[in-house]
mmCIF file of C-alpha atoms and ligand atoms in Angstrom:
data_model
loop_
_atom_site.group_PDB
_atom_site.id
_atom_site.type_symbol
_atom_site.label_atom_id
_atom_site.label_comp_id
_atom_site.label_asym_id
_atom_site.label_seq_id
_atom_site.Cartn_x
_atom_site.Cartn_y
_atom_site.Cartn_z
ATOM 1 C CA UNK A 1 0.000 0.000 0.000
ATOM 2 C CA UNK A 2 1.473 3.367 -1.021
ATOM 3 C CA UNK A 3 1.226 6.465 1.185
ATOM 4 C CA UNK A 4 -2.291 7.598 1.742
ATOM 5 C CA UNK A 5 -3.866 10.744 2.972
ATOM 6 C CA UNK A 6 -6.496 10.490 5.662
ATOM 7 C CA UNK A 7 -9.594 12.335 4.472
ATOM 8 C CA UNK A 8 -12.124 11.663 7.172
ATOM 9 C CA UNK A 9 -12.779 9.505 10.208
ATOM 10 C CA UNK A 10 -15.889 8.546 12.084
ATOM 11 C CA UNK A 11 -16.320 6.523 15.248
ATOM 12 C CA UNK A 12 -15.501 3.163 13.614
ATOM 13 C CA UNK A 13 -14.089 3.885 10.186
ATOM 14 C CA UNK A 14 -11.495 5.935 8.313
ATOM 15 C CA UNK A 15 -11.460 7.081 4.723
ATOM 16 C CA UNK A 16 -8.181 7.544 2.809
ATOM 17 C CA UNK A 17 -7.130 8.719 -0.602
ATOM 18 C CA UNK A 18 -4.074 7.548 -2.492
ATOM 19 C CA UNK A 19 -2.915 10.178 -4.989
ATOM 20 C CA UNK A 20 -0.437 7.825 -6.544
ATOM 21 C CA UNK A 21 -2.889 4.997 -7.173
ATOM 22 C CA UNK A 22 -5.748 7.389 -7.895
ATOM 23 C CA UNK A 23 -8.056 5.431 -5.638
ATOM 24 C CA UNK A 24 -9.546 5.342 -2.168
ATOM 25 C CA UNK A 25 -9.214 3.135 0.883
ATOM 26 C CA UNK A 26 -11.655 2.549 3.691
ATOM 27 C CA UNK A 27 -10.428 1.089 6.942
ATOM 28 C CA UNK A 28 -13.382 -0.955 8.121
ATOM 29 C CA UNK A 29 -11.651 -2.268 11.216
ATOM 30 C CA UNK A 30 -11.618 -5.937 10.233
ATOM 31 C CA UNK A 31 -10.111 -5.107 6.860
ATOM 32 C CA UNK A 32 -8.892 -2.254 4.667
ATOM 33 C CA UNK A 33 -10.741 -2.091 1.357
ATOM 34 C CA UNK A 34 -9.403 -0.487 -1.810
ATOM 35 C CA UNK A 35 -11.988 1.252 -3.998
ATOM 36 C CA UNK A 36 -11.865 2.833 -7.417
ATOM 37 C CA UNK A 37 -14.076 5.875 -7.907
ATOM 38 C CA UNK A 38 -16.920 3.925 -9.467
ATOM 39 C CA UNK A 39 -16.712 1.306 -6.748
ATOM 40 C CA UNK A 40 -16.980 4.164 -4.281
ATOM 41 C CA UNK A 41 -20.123 5.459 -6.008
ATOM 42 C CA UNK A 42 -21.546 1.936 -6.001
ATOM 43 C CA UNK A 43 -20.842 1.588 -2.282
ATOM 44 C CA UNK A 44 -22.600 4.870 -1.622
ATOM 45 C CA UNK A 45 -25.620 3.737 -3.630
ATOM 46 C CA UNK A 46 -25.701 0.447 -1.746
ATOM 47 C CA UNK A 47 -25.532 2.158 1.660
ATOM 48 C CA UNK A 48 -28.108 4.777 0.675
ATOM 49 C CA UNK A 49 -30.536 2.081 -0.447
ATOM 50 C CA UNK A 50 -30.554 0.493 3.030
ATOM 51 C CA UNK A 51 -33.815 1.096 4.792
ATOM 52 C CA UNK A 52 -32.650 1.539 8.360
ATOM 53 C CA UNK A 53 -36.222 1.422 9.672
ATOM 54 C CA UNK A 54 -36.285 -2.254 8.744
ATOM 55 C CA UNK A 55 -33.614 -2.787 11.392
ATOM 56 C CA UNK A 56 -36.251 -2.022 13.989
ATOM 57 C CA UNK A 57 -38.817 -4.367 12.467
ATOM 58 C CA UNK A 58 -38.747 -7.835 14.038
ATOM 59 C CA UNK A 59 -40.308 -9.450 10.975
ATOM 60 C CA UNK A 60 -38.315 -7.850 8.143
ATOM 61 C CA UNK A 61 -34.864 -7.758 9.722
ATOM 62 C CA UNK A 62 -34.960 -9.574 13.102
ATOM 63 C CA UNK A 63 -31.204 -9.258 13.797
ATOM 64 C CA UNK A 64 -30.751 -5.698 12.507
ATOM 65 C CA UNK A 65 -27.845 -6.750 10.313
ATOM 66 C CA UNK A 66 -26.865 -5.779 6.809
ATOM 67 C CA UNK A 67 -24.725 -7.933 4.517
ATOM 68 C CA UNK A 68 -22.484 -5.834 2.336
ATOM 69 C CA UNK A 69 -20.755 -7.257 -0.726
ATOM 70 C CA UNK A 70 -18.075 -4.821 -1.893
ATOM 71 C CA UNK A 71 -16.078 -4.534 -5.115
ATOM 72 C CA UNK A 72 -17.841 -7.150 -7.221
ATOM 73 C CA UNK A 73 -18.260 -9.371 -4.182
ATOM 74 C CA UNK A 74 -14.567 -9.514 -3.467
ATOM 75 C CA UNK A 75 -15.256 -8.527 0.139
ATOM 76 C CA UNK A 76 -18.133 -9.464 2.358
ATOM 77 C CA UNK A 77 -19.077 -7.555 5.496
ATOM 78 C CA UNK A 78 -21.804 -7.883 8.066
ATOM 79 C CA UNK A 79 -22.712 -4.554 9.645
ATOM 80 C CA UNK A 80 -25.054 -3.818 12.506
ATOM 81 C CA UNK A 81 -27.337 -0.785 12.655
ATOM 82 C CA UNK A 82 -24.790 1.522 14.294
ATOM 83 C CA UNK A 83 -22.086 0.485 11.844
ATOM 84 C CA UNK A 84 -24.349 1.151 8.864
ATOM 85 C CA UNK A 85 -25.122 4.630 10.210
ATOM 86 C CA UNK A 86 -21.454 5.272 10.906
ATOM 87 C CA UNK A 87 -20.458 4.195 7.393
ATOM 88 C CA UNK A 88 -23.118 6.486 5.996
ATOM 89 C CA UNK A 89 -21.688 9.337 8.034
ATOM 90 C CA UNK A 90 -18.178 8.464 6.844
ATOM 91 C CA UNK A 91 -19.215 8.600 3.190
ATOM 92 C CA UNK A 92 -21.248 11.776 3.639
ATOM 93 C CA UNK A 93 -18.242 13.542 5.118
ATOM 94 C CA UNK A 94 -15.762 12.067 2.644
ATOM 95 C CA UNK A 95 -17.846 13.006 -0.411
ATOM 96 C CA UNK A 96 -18.110 16.536 0.850
ATOM 97 C CA UNK A 97 -14.386 16.807 1.509
ATOM 98 C CA UNK A 98 -13.678 15.286 -1.918
ATOM 99 C CA UNK A 99 -15.634 18.222 -3.381
ATOM 100 C CA UNK A 100 -18.346 16.158 -5.068
ATOM 101 C CA UNK A 101 -21.099 16.741 -2.520
ATOM 102 C CA UNK A 102 -22.603 20.136 -1.921
ATOM 103 C CA UNK A 103 -23.764 19.695 1.597
ATOM 104 C CA UNK A 104 -22.969 18.291 4.941
ATOM 105 C CA UNK A 105 -24.120 19.802 8.178
ATOM 106 C CA UNK A 106 -21.087 19.201 10.370
ATOM 107 C CA UNK A 107 -17.956 19.756 8.296
ATOM 108 C CA UNK A 108 -16.323 22.716 6.676
ATOM 109 C CA UNK A 109 -14.656 22.421 3.256
ATOM 110 C CA UNK A 110 -10.937 21.904 2.807
ATOM 111 C CA UNK A 111 -9.102 24.913 1.520
ATOM 112 C CA UNK B 1 -4.028 16.176 -2.215
ATOM 113 C CA UNK B 2 -5.229 15.663 -5.774
ATOM 114 C CA UNK B 3 -8.875 16.203 -6.676
ATOM 115 C CA UNK B 4 -9.221 12.619 -7.830
ATOM 116 C CA UNK B 5 -12.946 12.360 -7.200
ATOM 117 C CA UNK B 6 -13.682 15.769 -8.667
ATOM 118 C CA UNK B 7 -11.678 14.863 -11.764
ATOM 119 C CA UNK B 8 -13.874 11.774 -12.203
ATOM 120 C CA UNK B 9 -17.215 13.445 -11.689
ATOM 121 C CA UNK B 10 -18.332 16.931 -12.655
ATOM 122 C CA UNK B 11 -21.708 17.059 -10.916
ATOM 123 C CA UNK B 12 -22.552 16.909 -7.223
ATOM 124 C CA UNK B 13 -23.818 13.664 -5.741
ATOM 125 C CA UNK B 14 -26.984 15.459 -4.643
ATOM 126 C CA UNK B 15 -27.708 16.272 -8.291
ATOM 127 C CA UNK B 16 -26.884 12.708 -9.279
ATOM 128 C CA UNK B 17 -29.410 11.362 -6.764
ATOM 129 C CA UNK B 18 -32.111 13.733 -7.966
ATOM 130 C CA UNK B 19 -31.393 12.933 -11.618
ATOM 131 C CA UNK B 20 -31.584 9.215 -10.879
ATOM 132 C CA UNK B 21 -34.986 9.808 -9.300
ATOM 133 C CA UNK B 22 -35.979 11.720 -12.445
ATOM 134 C CA UNK B 23 -34.823 8.814 -14.632
ATOM 135 C CA UNK B 24 -37.211 6.651 -12.656
ATOM 136 C CA UNK B 25 -40.009 9.192 -13.088
ATOM 137 C CA UNK B 26 -39.560 9.483 -16.871
ATOM 138 C CA UNK B 27 -39.428 5.695 -17.129
ATOM 139 C CA UNK B 28 -42.641 5.435 -15.172
ATOM 140 C CA UNK B 29 -44.265 8.111 -17.360
ATOM 141 C CA UNK B 30 -43.300 6.118 -20.434
ATOM 142 C CA UNK B 31 -44.827 2.934 -19.022
ATOM 143 C CA UNK B 32 -47.910 4.836 -17.974
ATOM 144 C CA UNK B 33 -48.429 6.265 -21.477
ATOM 145 C CA UNK B 34 -48.088 2.767 -22.844
ATOM 146 C CA UNK B 35 -50.950 1.660 -20.586
ATOM 147 C CA UNK B 36 -53.020 4.583 -21.896
ATOM 148 C CA UNK B 37 -52.143 3.626 -25.484
ATOM 149 C CA UNK B 38 -53.406 0.129 -24.802
ATOM 150 C CA UNK B 39 -56.661 1.403 -23.330
ATOM 151 C CA UNK B 40 -57.267 3.645 -26.371
ATOM 152 C CA UNK B 41 -56.260 0.951 -28.865
ATOM 153 C CA UNK B 42 -58.672 -1.578 -27.373
ATOM 154 C CA UNK B 43 -61.582 0.850 -27.646
ATOM 155 C CA UNK B 44 -60.941 1.952 -31.200
ATOM 156 C CA UNK B 45 -59.618 5.419 -30.367
ATOM 157 C CA UNK B 46 -56.905 4.999 -32.948
ATOM 158 C CA UNK B 47 -55.586 8.543 -33.090
ATOM 159 C CA UNK B 48 -55.405 8.773 -29.323
ATOM 160 C CA UNK B 49 -53.631 5.434 -29.250
ATOM 161 C CA UNK B 50 -50.991 6.644 -31.736
ATOM 162 C CA UNK B 51 -50.601 9.809 -29.693
ATOM 163 C CA UNK B 52 -50.014 7.784 -26.517
ATOM 164 C CA UNK B 53 -47.561 5.426 -28.201
ATOM 165 C CA UNK B 54 -45.625 8.467 -29.292
ATOM 166 C CA UNK B 55 -45.721 9.979 -25.803
ATOM 167 C CA UNK B 56 -44.398 6.698 -24.407
ATOM 168 C CA UNK B 57 -41.493 6.841 -26.860
ATOM 169 C CA UNK B 58 -40.781 10.477 -25.987
ATOM 170 C CA UNK B 59 -40.708 9.782 -22.254
ATOM 171 C CA UNK B 60 -38.243 7.016 -22.861
ATOM 172 C CA UNK B 61 -36.105 9.486 -24.817
ATOM 173 C CA UNK B 62 -36.256 11.873 -21.865
ATOM 174 C CA UNK B 63 -35.176 9.063 -19.598
ATOM 175 C CA UNK B 64 -32.265 8.176 -21.874
ATOM 176 C CA UNK B 65 -31.208 11.795 -22.161
ATOM 177 C CA UNK B 66 -30.853 12.107 -18.377
ATOM 178 C CA UNK B 67 -29.355 8.641 -18.083
ATOM 179 C CA UNK B 68 -26.619 9.505 -20.569
ATOM 180 C CA UNK B 69 -26.027 12.884 -18.939
ATOM 181 C CA UNK B 70 -25.432 11.329 -15.505
ATOM 182 C CA UNK B 71 -22.936 8.839 -16.915
ATOM 183 C CA UNK B 72 -21.272 11.412 -19.161
ATOM 184 C CA UNK B 73 -20.693 13.569 -16.078
ATOM 185 C CA UNK B 74 -18.925 10.652 -14.419
ATOM 186 C CA UNK B 75 -21.844 9.720 -12.197
ATOM 187 C CA UNK B 76 -23.573 6.396 -11.983
ATOM 188 C CA UNK B 77 -26.977 6.200 -13.680
ATOM 189 C CA UNK B 78 -29.334 3.584 -12.297
ATOM 190 C CA UNK B 79 -31.686 1.577 -14.471
ATOM 191 C CA UNK B 80 -35.065 2.170 -12.840
ATOM 192 C CA UNK B 81 -37.434 -0.418 -11.453
ATOM 193 C CA UNK B 82 -40.903 0.377 -12.670
ATOM 194 C CA UNK B 83 -44.067 -1.017 -11.163
ATOM 195 C CA UNK B 84 -47.578 -0.131 -10.217
ATOM 196 C CA UNK B 85 -48.827 1.062 -13.600
ATOM 197 C CA UNK B 86 -52.494 1.987 -13.747
ATOM 198 C CA UNK B 87 -54.396 0.444 -16.677
ATOM 199 C CA UNK B 88 -57.909 1.367 -15.574
ATOM 200 C CA UNK B 89 -59.703 4.401 -16.944
ATOM 201 C CA UNK B 90 -63.395 5.150 -17.071
ATOM 202 C CA UNK B 91 -63.339 7.422 -20.123
ATOM 203 C CA UNK B 92 -61.160 8.923 -22.838
ATOM 204 C CA UNK B 93 -61.333 12.211 -20.978
ATOM 205 C CA UNK B 94 -59.995 10.561 -17.831
ATOM 206 C CA UNK B 95 -57.070 9.206 -19.831
ATOM 207 C CA UNK B 96 -56.075 12.738 -20.840
ATOM 208 C CA UNK B 97 -56.761 14.141 -17.379
ATOM 209 C CA UNK B 98 -54.395 11.533 -15.967
ATOM 210 C CA UNK B 99 -51.847 12.457 -18.625
ATOM 211 C CA UNK B 100 -52.061 16.143 -17.665
ATOM 212 C CA UNK B 101 -51.640 15.485 -13.948
ATOM 213 C CA UNK B 102 -48.716 13.215 -14.670
ATOM 214 C CA UNK B 103 -47.070 15.965 -16.727
ATOM 215 C CA UNK B 104 -47.671 18.498 -13.958
ATOM 216 C CA UNK B 105 -45.943 16.171 -11.477
ATOM 217 C CA UNK B 106 -42.968 15.901 -13.843
ATOM 218 C CA UNK B 107 -42.817 19.691 -14.207
ATOM 219 C CA UNK B 108 -42.773 20.096 -10.421
ATOM 220 C CA UNK B 109 -40.065 17.508 -10.082
ATOM 221 C CA UNK B 110 -37.858 19.143 -12.753
ATOM 222 C CA UNK B 111 -38.353 22.493 -11.042
ATOM 223 C CA UNK B 112 -37.263 21.003 -7.720
ATOM 224 C CA UNK B 113 -34.075 19.629 -9.267
ATOM 225 C CA UNK B 114 -33.285 22.969 -10.907
ATOM 226 C CA UNK B 115 -33.835 24.741 -7.586
ATOM 227 C CA UNK B 116 -31.581 22.220 -5.839
ATOM 228 C CA UNK B 117 -28.867 22.481 -8.483
ATOM 229 C CA UNK B 118 -28.965 26.256 -8.200
ATOM 230 C CA UNK B 119 -28.710 26.118 -4.417
ATOM 231 C CA UNK B 120 -25.695 23.788 -4.714
ATOM 232 C CA UNK B 121 -24.080 25.966 -7.420
ATOM 233 C CA UNK B 122 -24.290 22.964 -9.741
ATOM 234 C CA UNK B 123 -24.837 25.139 -12.783
ATOM 235 C CA UNK B 124 -24.072 22.492 -15.404
ATOM 236 C CA UNK B 125 -27.056 20.536 -14.142
ATOM 237 C CA UNK B 126 -29.214 23.638 -14.073
ATOM 238 C CA UNK B 127 -28.230 24.378 -17.651
ATOM 239 C CA UNK B 128 -28.867 20.802 -18.799
ATOM 240 C CA UNK B 129 -32.392 20.947 -17.398
ATOM 241 C CA UNK B 130 -33.375 24.126 -19.267
ATOM 242 C CA UNK B 131 -34.459 22.011 -22.227
ATOM 243 C CA UNK B 132 -36.743 19.986 -19.947
ATOM 244 C CA UNK B 133 -38.360 23.110 -18.535
ATOM 245 C CA UNK B 134 -39.407 24.270 -22.000
ATOM 246 C CA UNK B 135 -40.465 20.751 -22.944
ATOM 247 C CA UNK B 136 -42.705 20.479 -19.877
ATOM 248 C CA UNK B 137 -44.526 23.726 -20.684
ATOM 249 C CA UNK B 138 -45.252 22.377 -24.159
ATOM 250 C CA UNK B 139 -46.389 19.005 -22.849
ATOM 251 C CA UNK B 140 -48.791 20.593 -20.382
ATOM 252 C CA UNK B 141 -50.225 22.800 -23.113
ATOM 253 C CA UNK B 142 -50.722 19.846 -25.464
ATOM 254 C CA UNK B 143 -52.742 17.986 -22.840
ATOM 255 C CA UNK B 144 -54.741 21.074 -21.853
ATOM 256 C CA UNK B 145 -55.646 21.731 -25.506
ATOM 257 C CA UNK B 146 -56.916 18.187 -25.872
ATOM 258 C CA UNK B 147 -58.962 18.440 -22.668
ATOM 259 C CA UNK B 148 -60.520 21.665 -24.035
ATOM 260 C CA UNK B 149 -61.941 19.625 -26.910
ATOM 261 C CA UNK B 150 -64.144 17.738 -24.457
ATOM 262 C CA UNK B 151 -65.556 21.048 -23.221
ATOM 263 C CA UNK B 152 -66.221 22.271 -26.755
ATOM 264 C CA UNK B 153 -67.476 19.120 -28.419
ATOM 265 C CA UNK B 154 -69.091 17.244 -25.561
ATOM 266 C CA UNK B 155 -68.737 13.702 -24.333
ATOM 267 C CA UNK B 156 -71.259 11.587 -26.253
ATOM 268 C CA UNK B 157 -70.259 8.785 -28.615
ATOM 269 C CA UNK B 158 -70.066 10.897 -31.785
ATOM 270 C CA UNK B 159 -68.219 13.724 -30.018
ATOM 271 C CA UNK B 160 -65.635 11.263 -28.691
ATOM 272 C CA UNK B 161 -65.105 9.891 -32.196
ATOM 273 C CA UNK B 162 -64.628 13.437 -33.544
ATOM 274 C CA UNK B 163 -62.265 14.351 -30.712
ATOM 275 C CA UNK B 164 -60.217 11.246 -31.369
ATOM 276 C CA UNK B 165 -59.919 12.178 -35.046
ATOM 277 C CA UNK B 166 -58.515 15.553 -34.080
ATOM 278 C CA UNK B 167 -55.772 14.170 -31.894
ATOM 279 C CA UNK B 168 -52.516 14.183 -33.767
ATOM 280 C CA UNK B 169 -49.311 12.412 -33.028
ATOM 281 C CA UNK B 170 -46.759 14.911 -34.348
HETATM 282 FE FE1 FE2 C 1 -40.771 13.649 -19.886
HETATM 283 FE FE1 FE2 C 2 -43.950 14.327 -20.911
#
């Protein structure tokens, strides 16, 4: 792994960028995952499509877990409700700091 | 730090999300017009049927236009899932009333995206949608003009036949 710049951290996760490889890394605790830009967009779409309310519904999602297959199913993760929310927060912040999101309530832009 | 993400994508993710929702809406409009075409075809309203087939094709074009735009800007366009299409109408007039309300919903949605793009200083998106704004005004007018025919000519069997003959697919 070449030198990376830390872009953003949340309670559980950290988001990095590698200028040299022109890609991104997410430290998910159990594993560090390398993502191209389109894989990053796909991850965002996957996370955004999660209906978190189902985590509180005994019938639909009794264990409140989400199975996440990343990068064409190269990696498989099981996230609980708090981890899903934290990953969402990580991506929200990272996209804003990467200058491709217009809004985030809690962060100010990099200069 | 290099602007790697920004170099890959020239629109904001907020715009991308709204445009993906619009892709879904145009796709649904296309499917809905197809249902109207079927209703008209089965009842011998041939001109209205042709008109609706053409509308269905146009809505698909709108969908493709946005779809291509999102991908061309480096975003990720999503192929929409379309369900819940209404096939039941009680009259030819109701078909066109439904068409008008559907167009009004699309107009509102386009306006919301333009307002959002403006707020986010995403001017490329705002500019891209100008064509849709003009298009929506025309589409609403087309439907309103057709609905006026029912006021002028009435709603009995002969009137409906005459109205149908006046409806033109451009
Ligand atoms: Fe349209
Ligand atoms: Fe339309």
